[in-house]
mmCIF file of C-alpha atoms and ligand atoms in Angstrom:
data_model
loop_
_atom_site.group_PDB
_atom_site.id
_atom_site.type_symbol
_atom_site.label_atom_id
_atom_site.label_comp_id
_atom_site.label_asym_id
_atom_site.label_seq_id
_atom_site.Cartn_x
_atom_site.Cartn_y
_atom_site.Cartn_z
ATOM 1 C CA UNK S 905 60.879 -65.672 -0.327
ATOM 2 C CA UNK S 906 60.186 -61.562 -0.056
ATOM 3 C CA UNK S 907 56.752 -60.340 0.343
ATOM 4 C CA UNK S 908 56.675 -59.351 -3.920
ATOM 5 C CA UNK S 909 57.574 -62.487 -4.835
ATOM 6 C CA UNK S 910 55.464 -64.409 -2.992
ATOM 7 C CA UNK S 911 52.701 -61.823 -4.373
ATOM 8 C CA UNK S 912 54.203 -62.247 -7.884
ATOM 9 C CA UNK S 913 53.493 -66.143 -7.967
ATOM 10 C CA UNK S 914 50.637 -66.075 -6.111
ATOM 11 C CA UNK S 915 49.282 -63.608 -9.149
ATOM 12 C CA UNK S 916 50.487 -65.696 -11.817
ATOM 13 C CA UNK S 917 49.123 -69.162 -9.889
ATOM 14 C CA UNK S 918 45.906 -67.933 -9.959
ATOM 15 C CA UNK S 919 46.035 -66.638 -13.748
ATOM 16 C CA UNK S 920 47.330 -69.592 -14.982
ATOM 17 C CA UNK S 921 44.407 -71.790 -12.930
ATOM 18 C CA UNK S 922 41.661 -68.796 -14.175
ATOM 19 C CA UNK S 923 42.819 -69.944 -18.052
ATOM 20 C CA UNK S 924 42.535 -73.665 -17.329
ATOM 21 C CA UNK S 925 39.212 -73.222 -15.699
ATOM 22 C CA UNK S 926 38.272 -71.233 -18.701
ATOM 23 C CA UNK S 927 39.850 -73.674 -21.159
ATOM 24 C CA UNK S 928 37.890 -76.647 -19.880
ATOM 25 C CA UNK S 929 34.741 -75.087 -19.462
ATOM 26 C CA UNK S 930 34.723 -73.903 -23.131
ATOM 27 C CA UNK S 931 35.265 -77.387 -24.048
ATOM 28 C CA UNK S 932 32.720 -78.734 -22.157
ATOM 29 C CA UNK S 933 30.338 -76.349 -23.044
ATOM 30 C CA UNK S 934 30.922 -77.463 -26.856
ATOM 31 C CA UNK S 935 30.825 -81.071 -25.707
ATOM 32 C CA UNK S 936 27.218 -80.639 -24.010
ATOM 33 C CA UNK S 937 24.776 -79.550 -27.023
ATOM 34 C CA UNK S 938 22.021 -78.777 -23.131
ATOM 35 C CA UNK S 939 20.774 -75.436 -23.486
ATOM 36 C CA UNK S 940 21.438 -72.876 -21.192
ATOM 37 C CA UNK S 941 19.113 -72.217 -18.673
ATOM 38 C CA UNK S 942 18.759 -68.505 -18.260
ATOM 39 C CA UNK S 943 17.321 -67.563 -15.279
ATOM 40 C CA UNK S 944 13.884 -65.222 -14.443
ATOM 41 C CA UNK S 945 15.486 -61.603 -14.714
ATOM 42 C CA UNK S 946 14.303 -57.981 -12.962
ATOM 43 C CA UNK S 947 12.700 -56.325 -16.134
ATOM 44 C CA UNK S 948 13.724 -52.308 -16.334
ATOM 45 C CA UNK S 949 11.228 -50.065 -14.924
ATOM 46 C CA UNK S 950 9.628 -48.630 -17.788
ATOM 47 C CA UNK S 951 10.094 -44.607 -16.527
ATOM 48 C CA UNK S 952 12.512 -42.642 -13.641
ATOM 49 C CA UNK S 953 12.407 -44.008 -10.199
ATOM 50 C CA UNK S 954 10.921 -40.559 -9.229
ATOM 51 C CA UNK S 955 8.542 -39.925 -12.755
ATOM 52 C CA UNK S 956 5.748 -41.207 -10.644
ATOM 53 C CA UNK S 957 5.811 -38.734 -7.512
ATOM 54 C CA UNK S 958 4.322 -37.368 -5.880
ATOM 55 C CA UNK S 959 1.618 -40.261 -5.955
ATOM 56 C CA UNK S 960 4.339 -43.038 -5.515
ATOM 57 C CA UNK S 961 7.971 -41.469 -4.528
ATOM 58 C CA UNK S 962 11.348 -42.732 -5.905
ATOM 59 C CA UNK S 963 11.500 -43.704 -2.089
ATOM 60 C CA UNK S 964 8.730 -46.250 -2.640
ATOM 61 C CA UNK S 965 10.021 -47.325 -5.891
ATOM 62 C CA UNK S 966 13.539 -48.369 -4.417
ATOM 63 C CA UNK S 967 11.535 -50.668 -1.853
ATOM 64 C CA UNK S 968 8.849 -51.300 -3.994
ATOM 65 C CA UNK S 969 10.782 -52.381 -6.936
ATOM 66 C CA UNK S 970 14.352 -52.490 -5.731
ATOM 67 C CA UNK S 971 13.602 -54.837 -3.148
ATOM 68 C CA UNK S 972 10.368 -56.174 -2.868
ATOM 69 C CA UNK S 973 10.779 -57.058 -6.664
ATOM 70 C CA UNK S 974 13.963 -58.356 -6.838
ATOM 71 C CA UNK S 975 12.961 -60.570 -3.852
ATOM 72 C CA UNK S 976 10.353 -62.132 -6.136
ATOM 73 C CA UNK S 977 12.632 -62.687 -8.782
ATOM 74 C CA UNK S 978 15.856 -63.999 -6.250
ATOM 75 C CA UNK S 979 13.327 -66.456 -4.780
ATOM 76 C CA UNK S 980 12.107 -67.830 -7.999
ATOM 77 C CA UNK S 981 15.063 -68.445 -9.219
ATOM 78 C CA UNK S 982 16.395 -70.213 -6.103
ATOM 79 C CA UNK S 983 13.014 -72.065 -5.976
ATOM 80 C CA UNK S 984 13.148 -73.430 -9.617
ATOM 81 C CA UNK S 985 16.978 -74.019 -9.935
ATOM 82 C CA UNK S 986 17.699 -77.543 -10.978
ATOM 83 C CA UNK S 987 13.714 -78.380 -11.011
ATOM 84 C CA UNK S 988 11.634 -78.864 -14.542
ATOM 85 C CA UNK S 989 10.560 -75.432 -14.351
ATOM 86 C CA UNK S 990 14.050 -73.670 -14.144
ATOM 87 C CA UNK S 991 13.997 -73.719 -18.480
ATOM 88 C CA UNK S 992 10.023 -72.492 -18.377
ATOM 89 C CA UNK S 993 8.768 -69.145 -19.307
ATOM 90 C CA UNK S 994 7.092 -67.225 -16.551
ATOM 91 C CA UNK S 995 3.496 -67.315 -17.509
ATOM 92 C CA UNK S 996 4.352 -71.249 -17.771
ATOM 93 C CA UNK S 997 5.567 -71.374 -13.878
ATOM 94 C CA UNK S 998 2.719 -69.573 -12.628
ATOM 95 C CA UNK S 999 0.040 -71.441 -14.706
ATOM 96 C CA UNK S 1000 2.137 -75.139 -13.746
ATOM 97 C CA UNK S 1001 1.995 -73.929 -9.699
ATOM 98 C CA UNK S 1002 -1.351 -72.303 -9.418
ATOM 99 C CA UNK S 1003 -3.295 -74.623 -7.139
ATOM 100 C CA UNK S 1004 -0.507 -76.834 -5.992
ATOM 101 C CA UNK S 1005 -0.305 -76.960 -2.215
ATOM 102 C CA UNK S 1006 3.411 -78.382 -2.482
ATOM 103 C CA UNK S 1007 3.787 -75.564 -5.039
ATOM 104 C CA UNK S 1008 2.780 -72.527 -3.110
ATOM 105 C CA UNK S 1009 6.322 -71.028 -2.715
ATOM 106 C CA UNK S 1010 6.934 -71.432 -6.524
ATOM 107 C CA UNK S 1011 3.568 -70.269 -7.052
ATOM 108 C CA UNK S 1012 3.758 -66.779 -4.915
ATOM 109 C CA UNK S 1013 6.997 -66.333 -6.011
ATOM 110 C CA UNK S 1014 6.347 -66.385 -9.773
ATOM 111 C CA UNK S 1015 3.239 -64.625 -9.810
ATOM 112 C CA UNK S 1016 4.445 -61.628 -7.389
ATOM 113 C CA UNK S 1017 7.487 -61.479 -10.551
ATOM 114 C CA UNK S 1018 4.496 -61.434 -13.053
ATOM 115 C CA UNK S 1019 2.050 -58.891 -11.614
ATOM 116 C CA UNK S 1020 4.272 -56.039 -10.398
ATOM 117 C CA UNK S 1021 6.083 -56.323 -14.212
ATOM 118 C CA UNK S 1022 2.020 -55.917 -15.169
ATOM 119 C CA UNK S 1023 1.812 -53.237 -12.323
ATOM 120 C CA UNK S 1024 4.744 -51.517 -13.408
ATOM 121 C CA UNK S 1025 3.420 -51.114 -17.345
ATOM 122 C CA UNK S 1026 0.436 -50.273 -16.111
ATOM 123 C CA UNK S 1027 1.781 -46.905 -14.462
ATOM 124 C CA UNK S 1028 2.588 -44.343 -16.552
ATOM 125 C CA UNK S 1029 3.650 -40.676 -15.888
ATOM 126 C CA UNK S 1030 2.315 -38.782 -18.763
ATOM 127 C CA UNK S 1031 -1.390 -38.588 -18.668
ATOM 128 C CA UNK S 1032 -3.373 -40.736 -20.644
ATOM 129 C CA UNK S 1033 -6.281 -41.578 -22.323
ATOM 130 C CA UNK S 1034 -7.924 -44.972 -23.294
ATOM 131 C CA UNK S 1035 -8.606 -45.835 -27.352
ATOM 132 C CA UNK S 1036 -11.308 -45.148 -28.966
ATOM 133 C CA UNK S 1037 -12.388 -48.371 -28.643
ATOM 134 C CA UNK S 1038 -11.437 -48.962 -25.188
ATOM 135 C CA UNK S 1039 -13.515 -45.810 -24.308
ATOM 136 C CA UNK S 1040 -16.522 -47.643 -26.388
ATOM 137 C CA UNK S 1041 -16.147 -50.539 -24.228
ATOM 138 C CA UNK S 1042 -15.797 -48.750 -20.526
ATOM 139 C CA UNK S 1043 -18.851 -47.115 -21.498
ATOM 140 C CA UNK S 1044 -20.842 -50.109 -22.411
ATOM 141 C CA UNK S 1045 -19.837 -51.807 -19.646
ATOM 142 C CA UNK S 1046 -19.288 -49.155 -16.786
ATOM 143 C CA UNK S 1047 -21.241 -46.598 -18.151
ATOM 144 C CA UNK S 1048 -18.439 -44.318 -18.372
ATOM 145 C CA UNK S 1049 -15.292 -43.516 -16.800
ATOM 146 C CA UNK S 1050 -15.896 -42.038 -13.837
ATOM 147 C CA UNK S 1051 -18.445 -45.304 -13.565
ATOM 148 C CA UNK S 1052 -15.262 -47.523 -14.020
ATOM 149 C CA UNK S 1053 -13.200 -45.323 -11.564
ATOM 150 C CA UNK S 1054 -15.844 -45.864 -9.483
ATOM 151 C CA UNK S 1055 -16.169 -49.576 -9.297
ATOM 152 C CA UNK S 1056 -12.107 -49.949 -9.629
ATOM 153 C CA UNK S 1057 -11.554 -48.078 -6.400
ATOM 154 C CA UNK S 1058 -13.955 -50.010 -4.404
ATOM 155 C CA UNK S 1059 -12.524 -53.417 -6.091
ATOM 156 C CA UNK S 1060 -9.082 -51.640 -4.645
ATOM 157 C CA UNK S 1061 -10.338 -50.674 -1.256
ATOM 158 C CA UNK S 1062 -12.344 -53.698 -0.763
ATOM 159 C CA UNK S 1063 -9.166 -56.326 -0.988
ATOM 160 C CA UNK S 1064 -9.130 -57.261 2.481
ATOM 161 C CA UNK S 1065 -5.238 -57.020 3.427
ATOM 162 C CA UNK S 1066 -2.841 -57.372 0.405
ATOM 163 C CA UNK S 1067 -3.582 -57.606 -3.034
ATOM 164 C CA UNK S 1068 -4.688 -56.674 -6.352
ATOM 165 C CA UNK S 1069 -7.416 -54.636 -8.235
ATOM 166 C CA UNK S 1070 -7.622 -55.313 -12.098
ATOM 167 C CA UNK S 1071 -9.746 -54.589 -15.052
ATOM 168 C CA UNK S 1072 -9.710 -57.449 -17.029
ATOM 169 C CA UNK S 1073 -11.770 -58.936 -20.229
ATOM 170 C CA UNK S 1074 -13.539 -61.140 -19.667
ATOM 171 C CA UNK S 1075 -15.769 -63.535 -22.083
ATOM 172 C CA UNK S 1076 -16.258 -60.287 -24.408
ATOM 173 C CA UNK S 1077 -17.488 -57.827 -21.139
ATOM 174 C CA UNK S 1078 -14.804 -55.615 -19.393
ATOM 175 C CA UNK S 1079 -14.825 -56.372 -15.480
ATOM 176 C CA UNK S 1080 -13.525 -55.022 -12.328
ATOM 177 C CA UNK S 1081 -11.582 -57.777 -10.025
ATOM 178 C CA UNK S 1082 -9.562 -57.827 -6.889
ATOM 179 C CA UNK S 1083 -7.281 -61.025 -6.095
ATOM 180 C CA UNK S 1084 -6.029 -61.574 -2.968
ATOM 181 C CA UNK S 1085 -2.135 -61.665 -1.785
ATOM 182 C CA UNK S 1086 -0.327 -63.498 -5.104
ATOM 183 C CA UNK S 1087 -3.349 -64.445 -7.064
ATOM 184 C CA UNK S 1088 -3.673 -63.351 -10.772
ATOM 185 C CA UNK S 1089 -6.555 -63.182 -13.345
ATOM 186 C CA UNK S 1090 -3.645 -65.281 -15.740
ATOM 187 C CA UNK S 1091 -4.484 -68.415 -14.468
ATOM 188 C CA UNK S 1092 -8.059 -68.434 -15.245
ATOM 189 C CA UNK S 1093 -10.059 -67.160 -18.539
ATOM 190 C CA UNK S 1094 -9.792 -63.373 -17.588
ATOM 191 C CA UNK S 1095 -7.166 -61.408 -19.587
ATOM 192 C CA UNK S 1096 -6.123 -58.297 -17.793
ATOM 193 C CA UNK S 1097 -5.731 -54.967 -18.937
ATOM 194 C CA UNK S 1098 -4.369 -53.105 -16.063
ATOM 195 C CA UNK S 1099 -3.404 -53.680 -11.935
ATOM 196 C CA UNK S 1100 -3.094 -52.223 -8.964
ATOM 197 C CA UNK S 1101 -1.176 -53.251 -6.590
ATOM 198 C CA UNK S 1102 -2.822 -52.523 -2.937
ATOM 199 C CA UNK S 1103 0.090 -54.471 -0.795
ATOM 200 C CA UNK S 1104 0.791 -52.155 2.128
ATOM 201 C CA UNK S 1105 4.156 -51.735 0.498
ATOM 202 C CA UNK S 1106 2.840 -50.095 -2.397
ATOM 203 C CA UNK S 1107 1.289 -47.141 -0.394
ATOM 204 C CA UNK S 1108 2.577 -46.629 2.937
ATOM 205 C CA UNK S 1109 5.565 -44.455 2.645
ATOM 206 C CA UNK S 1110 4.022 -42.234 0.603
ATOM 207 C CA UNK S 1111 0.156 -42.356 2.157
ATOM 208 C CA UNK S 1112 0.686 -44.533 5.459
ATOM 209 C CA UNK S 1113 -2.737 -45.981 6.249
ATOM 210 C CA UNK S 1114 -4.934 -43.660 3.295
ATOM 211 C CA UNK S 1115 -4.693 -46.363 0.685
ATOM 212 C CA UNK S 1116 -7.942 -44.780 -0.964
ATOM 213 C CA UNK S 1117 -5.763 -41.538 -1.451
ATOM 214 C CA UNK S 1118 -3.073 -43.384 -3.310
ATOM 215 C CA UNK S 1119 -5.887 -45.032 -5.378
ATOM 216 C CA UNK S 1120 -7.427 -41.813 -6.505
ATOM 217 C CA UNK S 1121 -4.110 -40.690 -7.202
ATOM 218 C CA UNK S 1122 -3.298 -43.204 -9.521
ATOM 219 C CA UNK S 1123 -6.284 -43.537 -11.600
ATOM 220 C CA UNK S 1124 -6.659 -39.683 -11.714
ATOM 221 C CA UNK S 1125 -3.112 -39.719 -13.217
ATOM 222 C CA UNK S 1126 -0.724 -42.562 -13.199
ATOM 223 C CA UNK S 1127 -2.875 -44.944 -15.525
ATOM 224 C CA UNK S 1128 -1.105 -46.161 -18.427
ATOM 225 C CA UNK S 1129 -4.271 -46.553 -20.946
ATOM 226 C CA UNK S 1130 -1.747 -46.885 -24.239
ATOM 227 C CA UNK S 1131 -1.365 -50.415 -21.989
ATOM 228 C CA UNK S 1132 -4.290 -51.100 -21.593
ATOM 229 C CA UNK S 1133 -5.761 -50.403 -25.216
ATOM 230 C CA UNK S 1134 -2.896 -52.523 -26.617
ATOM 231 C CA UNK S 1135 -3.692 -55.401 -24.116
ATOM 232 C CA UNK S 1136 -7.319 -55.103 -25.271
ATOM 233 C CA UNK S 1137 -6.363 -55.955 -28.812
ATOM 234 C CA UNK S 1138 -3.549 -58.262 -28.198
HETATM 235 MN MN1 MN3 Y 1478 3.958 -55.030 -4.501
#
Protein backbone atom coordinates (compact mmCIF):
# COMPACT_ATOMS: atom_id res chain seq x y z
CA UNK A 1 0.00 0.00 0.00
CA UNK A 2 1.68 3.69 -1.00
CA UNK A 3 2.22 6.19 1.63
CA UNK A 4 -1.39 8.28 0.30
CA UNK A 5 -3.30 5.49 0.57
CA UNK A 6 -2.45 4.33 3.64
CA UNK A 7 -3.02 8.17 4.71
CA UNK A 8 -6.32 8.13 2.73
CA UNK A 9 -7.86 5.21 4.92
CA UNK A 10 -6.34 6.06 7.85
CA UNK A 11 -8.38 9.63 7.33
CA UNK A 12 -11.51 8.08 6.49
CA UNK A 13 -11.08 5.25 9.56
CA UNK A 14 -10.96 7.79 11.88
CA UNK A 15 -14.00 9.90 10.36
CA UNK A 16 -16.11 7.18 10.13
CA UNK A 17 -15.23 6.10 14.08
CA UNK A 18 -15.53 10.24 15.00
CA UNK A 19 -19.45 9.85 13.53
CA UNK A 20 -20.15 6.65 15.47
CA UNK A 21 -18.74 8.10 18.60
CA UNK A 22 -20.88 11.06 17.92
CA UNK A 23 -23.92 8.99 16.95
CA UNK A 24 -23.96 7.03 20.19
CA UNK A 25 -23.26 9.68 22.43
CA UNK A 26 -26.25 11.73 21.10
CA UNK A 27 -28.31 8.82 21.83
CA UNK A 28 -27.25 8.33 25.07
CA UNK A 29 -27.40 11.68 25.99
CA UNK A 30 -31.30 11.57 25.04
CA UNK A 31 -31.54 8.26 26.86
CA UNK A 32 -30.10 9.81 30.27
CA UNK A 33 -32.70 12.71 31.27
CA UNK A 34 -29.02 13.52 34.30
CA UNK A 35 -28.24 17.00 33.96
CA UNK A 36 -25.14 18.18 32.87
CA UNK A 37 -22.74 19.09 35.24
CA UNK A 38 -21.05 22.25 34.14
CA UNK A 39 -18.05 22.85 35.73
CA UNK A 40 -16.70 26.17 38.00
CA UNK A 41 -15.52 28.54 35.05
CA UNK A 42 -12.68 31.62 35.03
CA UNK A 43 -15.15 34.66 35.03
CA UNK A 44 -13.81 37.62 32.45
CA UNK A 45 -11.89 40.25 34.07
CA UNK A 46 -14.16 43.02 34.22
CA UNK A 47 -11.49 45.81 32.47
CA UNK A 48 -7.91 45.52 30.21
CA UNK A 49 -5.21 43.43 31.67
CA UNK A 50 -3.18 46.74 31.80
CA UNK A 51 -6.42 49.38 32.82
CA UNK A 52 -5.15 48.99 36.30
CA UNK A 53 -1.34 50.14 35.97
CA UNK A 54 0.55 51.51 37.11
CA UNK A 55 -0.78 50.35 40.66
CA UNK A 56 -1.15 46.64 39.49
CA UNK A 57 0.62 45.99 35.88
CA UNK A 58 -0.85 43.76 33.09
CA UNK A 59 2.36 41.78 34.24
CA UNK A 60 0.71 41.09 37.60
CA UNK A 61 -2.60 40.52 36.13
CA UNK A 62 -1.33 37.59 33.80
CA UNK A 63 0.06 35.86 37.10
CA UNK A 64 -2.37 37.18 39.23
CA UNK A 65 -5.34 36.23 37.27
CA UNK A 66 -3.97 34.14 34.45
CA UNK A 67 -2.48 31.78 36.67
CA UNK A 68 -2.96 32.07 40.13
CA UNK A 69 -6.77 32.23 39.24
CA UNK A 70 -7.15 29.71 36.92
CA UNK A 71 -5.26 27.46 39.40
CA UNK A 72 -8.15 28.01 41.81
CA UNK A 73 -10.63 27.25 39.40
CA UNK A 74 -8.49 23.93 37.68
CA UNK A 75 -8.22 22.62 41.26
CA UNK A 76 -11.80 22.96 42.14
CA UNK A 77 -12.92 21.42 39.50
CA UNK A 78 -10.56 18.43 39.77
CA UNK A 79 -11.38 18.40 43.54
CA UNK A 80 -15.24 18.24 43.12
CA UNK A 81 -15.45 16.06 39.91
CA UNK A 82 -17.63 13.07 40.46
CA UNK A 83 -18.28 14.22 44.31
CA UNK A 84 -21.90 15.79 45.52
CA UNK A 85 -20.57 19.11 45.12
CA UNK A 86 -19.46 18.92 41.37
CA UNK A 87 -23.51 20.14 40.42
CA UNK A 88 -23.29 22.98 43.45
CA UNK A 89 -23.05 26.64 42.98
CA UNK A 90 -19.93 28.23 44.32
CA UNK A 91 -21.14 30.10 47.31
CA UNK A 92 -22.73 26.48 48.09
CA UNK A 93 -19.06 24.69 47.98
CA UNK A 94 -17.48 27.16 50.06
CA UNK A 95 -20.30 27.43 52.70
CA UNK A 96 -20.58 23.08 52.57
CA UNK A 97 -16.39 23.01 53.16
CA UNK A 98 -15.81 25.84 55.51
CA UNK A 99 -14.68 24.14 58.71
CA UNK A 100 -14.19 20.66 57.41
CA UNK A 101 -10.72 19.38 58.17
CA UNK A 102 -11.18 16.55 55.41
CA UNK A 103 -12.51 19.47 53.33
CA UNK A 104 -9.70 21.93 53.43
CA UNK A 105 -8.51 21.44 49.79
CA UNK A 106 -12.14 21.91 48.52
CA UNK A 107 -12.48 24.59 50.90
CA UNK A 108 -9.22 26.82 49.81
CA UNK A 109 -9.82 26.01 46.51
CA UNK A 110 -13.39 27.34 46.22
CA UNK A 111 -13.03 30.27 48.24
CA UNK A 112 -9.60 31.53 46.53
CA UNK A 113 -12.25 31.15 43.04
CA UNK A 114 -14.79 33.29 45.08
CA UNK A 115 -12.73 36.15 46.54
CA UNK A 116 -10.39 37.16 43.70
CA UNK A 117 -13.90 37.18 41.32
CA UNK A 118 -14.96 39.67 44.52
CA UNK A 119 -11.37 41.20 44.28
CA UNK A 120 -11.52 41.60 40.74
CA UNK A 121 -15.14 43.68 40.82
CA UNK A 122 -13.93 45.41 43.40
CA UNK A 123 -11.07 47.14 41.23
CA UNK A 124 -12.02 49.52 38.98
CA UNK A 125 -9.99 51.91 36.71
CA UNK A 126 -12.09 54.94 36.44
CA UNK A 127 -12.22 56.79 39.66
CA UNK A 128 -14.99 56.47 41.82
CA UNK A 129 -17.09 57.59 44.34
CA UNK A 130 -19.35 55.78 46.94
CA UNK A 131 -23.49 56.54 46.95
CA UNK A 132 -24.95 58.83 48.67
CA UNK A 133 -25.90 56.53 51.02
CA UNK A 134 -22.83 54.60 51.22
CA UNK A 135 -21.04 57.96 51.98
CA UNK A 136 -23.88 58.41 54.90
CA UNK A 137 -22.89 55.19 56.25
CA UNK A 138 -18.77 55.46 56.08
CA UNK A 139 -19.33 58.53 57.88
CA UNK A 140 -21.42 57.20 60.65
CA UNK A 141 -19.38 54.52 61.10
CA UNK A 142 -15.72 55.67 60.20
CA UNK A 143 -16.22 59.11 60.57
CA UNK A 144 -15.38 59.79 57.11
CA UNK A 145 -13.38 58.55 54.38
CA UNK A 146 -10.14 59.22 55.00
CA UNK A 147 -11.27 57.59 58.64
CA UNK A 148 -12.24 54.38 56.63
CA UNK A 149 -9.00 54.57 54.49
CA UNK A 150 -7.47 54.74 57.53
CA UNK A 151 -8.67 51.73 59.37
CA UNK A 152 -8.79 49.63 55.86
CA UNK A 153 -5.07 50.02 55.37
CA UNK A 154 -4.10 48.94 58.74
CA UNK A 155 -6.79 45.90 58.47
CA UNK A 156 -4.53 45.38 55.04
CA UNK A 157 -1.13 45.80 56.55
CA UNK A 158 -1.92 44.05 59.67
CA UNK A 159 -2.83 40.44 57.88
CA UNK A 160 0.06 38.65 59.04
CA UNK A 161 1.34 36.78 55.73
CA UNK A 162 -1.41 36.24 53.05
CA UNK A 163 -4.75 37.37 53.00
CA UNK A 164 -7.58 39.62 52.82
CA UNK A 165 -8.81 43.13 53.95
CA UNK A 166 -12.66 43.76 53.51
CA UNK A 167 -15.31 46.20 54.40
CA UNK A 168 -18.18 44.35 55.06
CA UNK A 169 -21.85 44.97 56.74
CA UNK A 170 -22.27 43.78 59.33
CA UNK A 171 -25.56 43.49 61.71
CA UNK A 172 -26.58 47.11 60.27
CA UNK A 173 -22.76 48.81 61.12
CA UNK A 174 -20.12 48.92 58.26
CA UNK A 175 -16.76 47.17 59.51
CA UNK A 176 -13.24 46.80 58.55
CA UNK A 177 -11.94 42.93 58.49
CA UNK A 178 -8.88 41.06 57.46
CA UNK A 179 -9.12 37.09 56.94
CA UNK A 180 -6.31 35.16 56.79
CA UNK A 181 -4.94 32.94 53.66
CA UNK A 182 -8.54 31.51 52.04
CA UNK A 183 -10.94 32.68 54.63
CA UNK A 184 -14.02 34.81 53.60
CA UNK A 185 -16.58 37.02 55.48
CA UNK A 186 -19.33 34.60 53.20
CA UNK A 187 -19.35 32.00 55.51
CA UNK A 188 -20.36 33.86 58.50
CA UNK A 189 -23.12 36.80 58.97
CA UNK A 190 -20.85 39.58 57.42
CA UNK A 191 -21.78 40.58 53.83
CA UNK A 192 -18.91 42.20 52.06
CA UNK A 193 -18.74 45.14 50.10
CA UNK A 194 -15.29 45.24 48.81
CA UNK A 195 -11.58 43.13 49.16
CA UNK A 196 -8.27 43.36 48.99
CA UNK A 197 -6.28 40.93 48.27
CA UNK A 198 -2.76 41.26 50.28
CA UNK A 199 -1.24 37.66 49.00
CA UNK A 200 2.37 38.44 48.12
CA UNK A 201 1.27 37.70 44.60
CA UNK A 202 -0.93 40.52 44.42
CA UNK A 203 1.88 43.14 45.05
CA UNK A 204 5.26 42.02 44.49
CA UNK A 205 6.01 42.54 40.90
CA UNK A 206 4.79 45.71 40.88
CA UNK A 207 5.88 46.95 44.70
CA UNK A 208 8.21 43.93 45.89
CA UNK A 209 8.15 44.07 49.69
CA UNK A 210 6.06 47.88 49.99
CA UNK A 211 2.68 46.25 50.27
CA UNK A 212 1.46 49.56 52.11
CA UNK A 213 2.36 51.41 48.75
CA UNK A 214 0.18 49.15 46.69
CA UNK A 215 -2.56 49.66 49.36
CA UNK A 216 -2.57 53.39 49.15
CA UNK A 217 -2.55 53.00 45.60
CA UNK A 218 -5.55 51.18 45.36
CA UNK A 219 -7.84 52.88 47.65
CA UNK A 220 -6.58 56.32 46.38
CA UNK A 221 -7.71 55.08 42.91
CA UNK A 222 -8.53 51.58 41.97
CA UNK A 223 -11.72 51.24 44.29
CA UNK A 224 -14.71 50.24 42.55
CA UNK A 225 -17.45 52.09 44.91
CA UNK A 226 -20.43 51.59 42.05
CA UNK A 227 -19.58 47.81 43.67
CA UNK A 228 -19.69 48.47 46.63
CA UNK A 229 -22.92 50.78 46.79
CA UNK A 230 -24.76 48.07 44.80
CA UNK A 231 -23.54 45.31 47.26
CA UNK A 232 -24.80 47.57 50.07
CA UNK A 233 -28.32 47.43 48.74
CA UNK A 234 -28.36 44.01 47.34
MN1 LIG B 1 -4.58 36.46 44.95
Amino acid sequence: MNEARRSFLATVGATTVAALASDTLAQTTMATPERKVMPIELPKLPFEDNALAPAISSNTISFHYGKHHRAYVDNLNKAIAGTDLADKPLVEIVRATAGKADKTAIFNNSAQVWNHTFYWNSLSPILMTPSKDLADRIEKDFGGMAKFKEQFAAAAMGQFGSGWAWLVADGGVLKVTKTPNAETPITTAAKPLITLDVWEHAYYLDHQNKRAEYVAAVLDKLINWEFASRNLVE
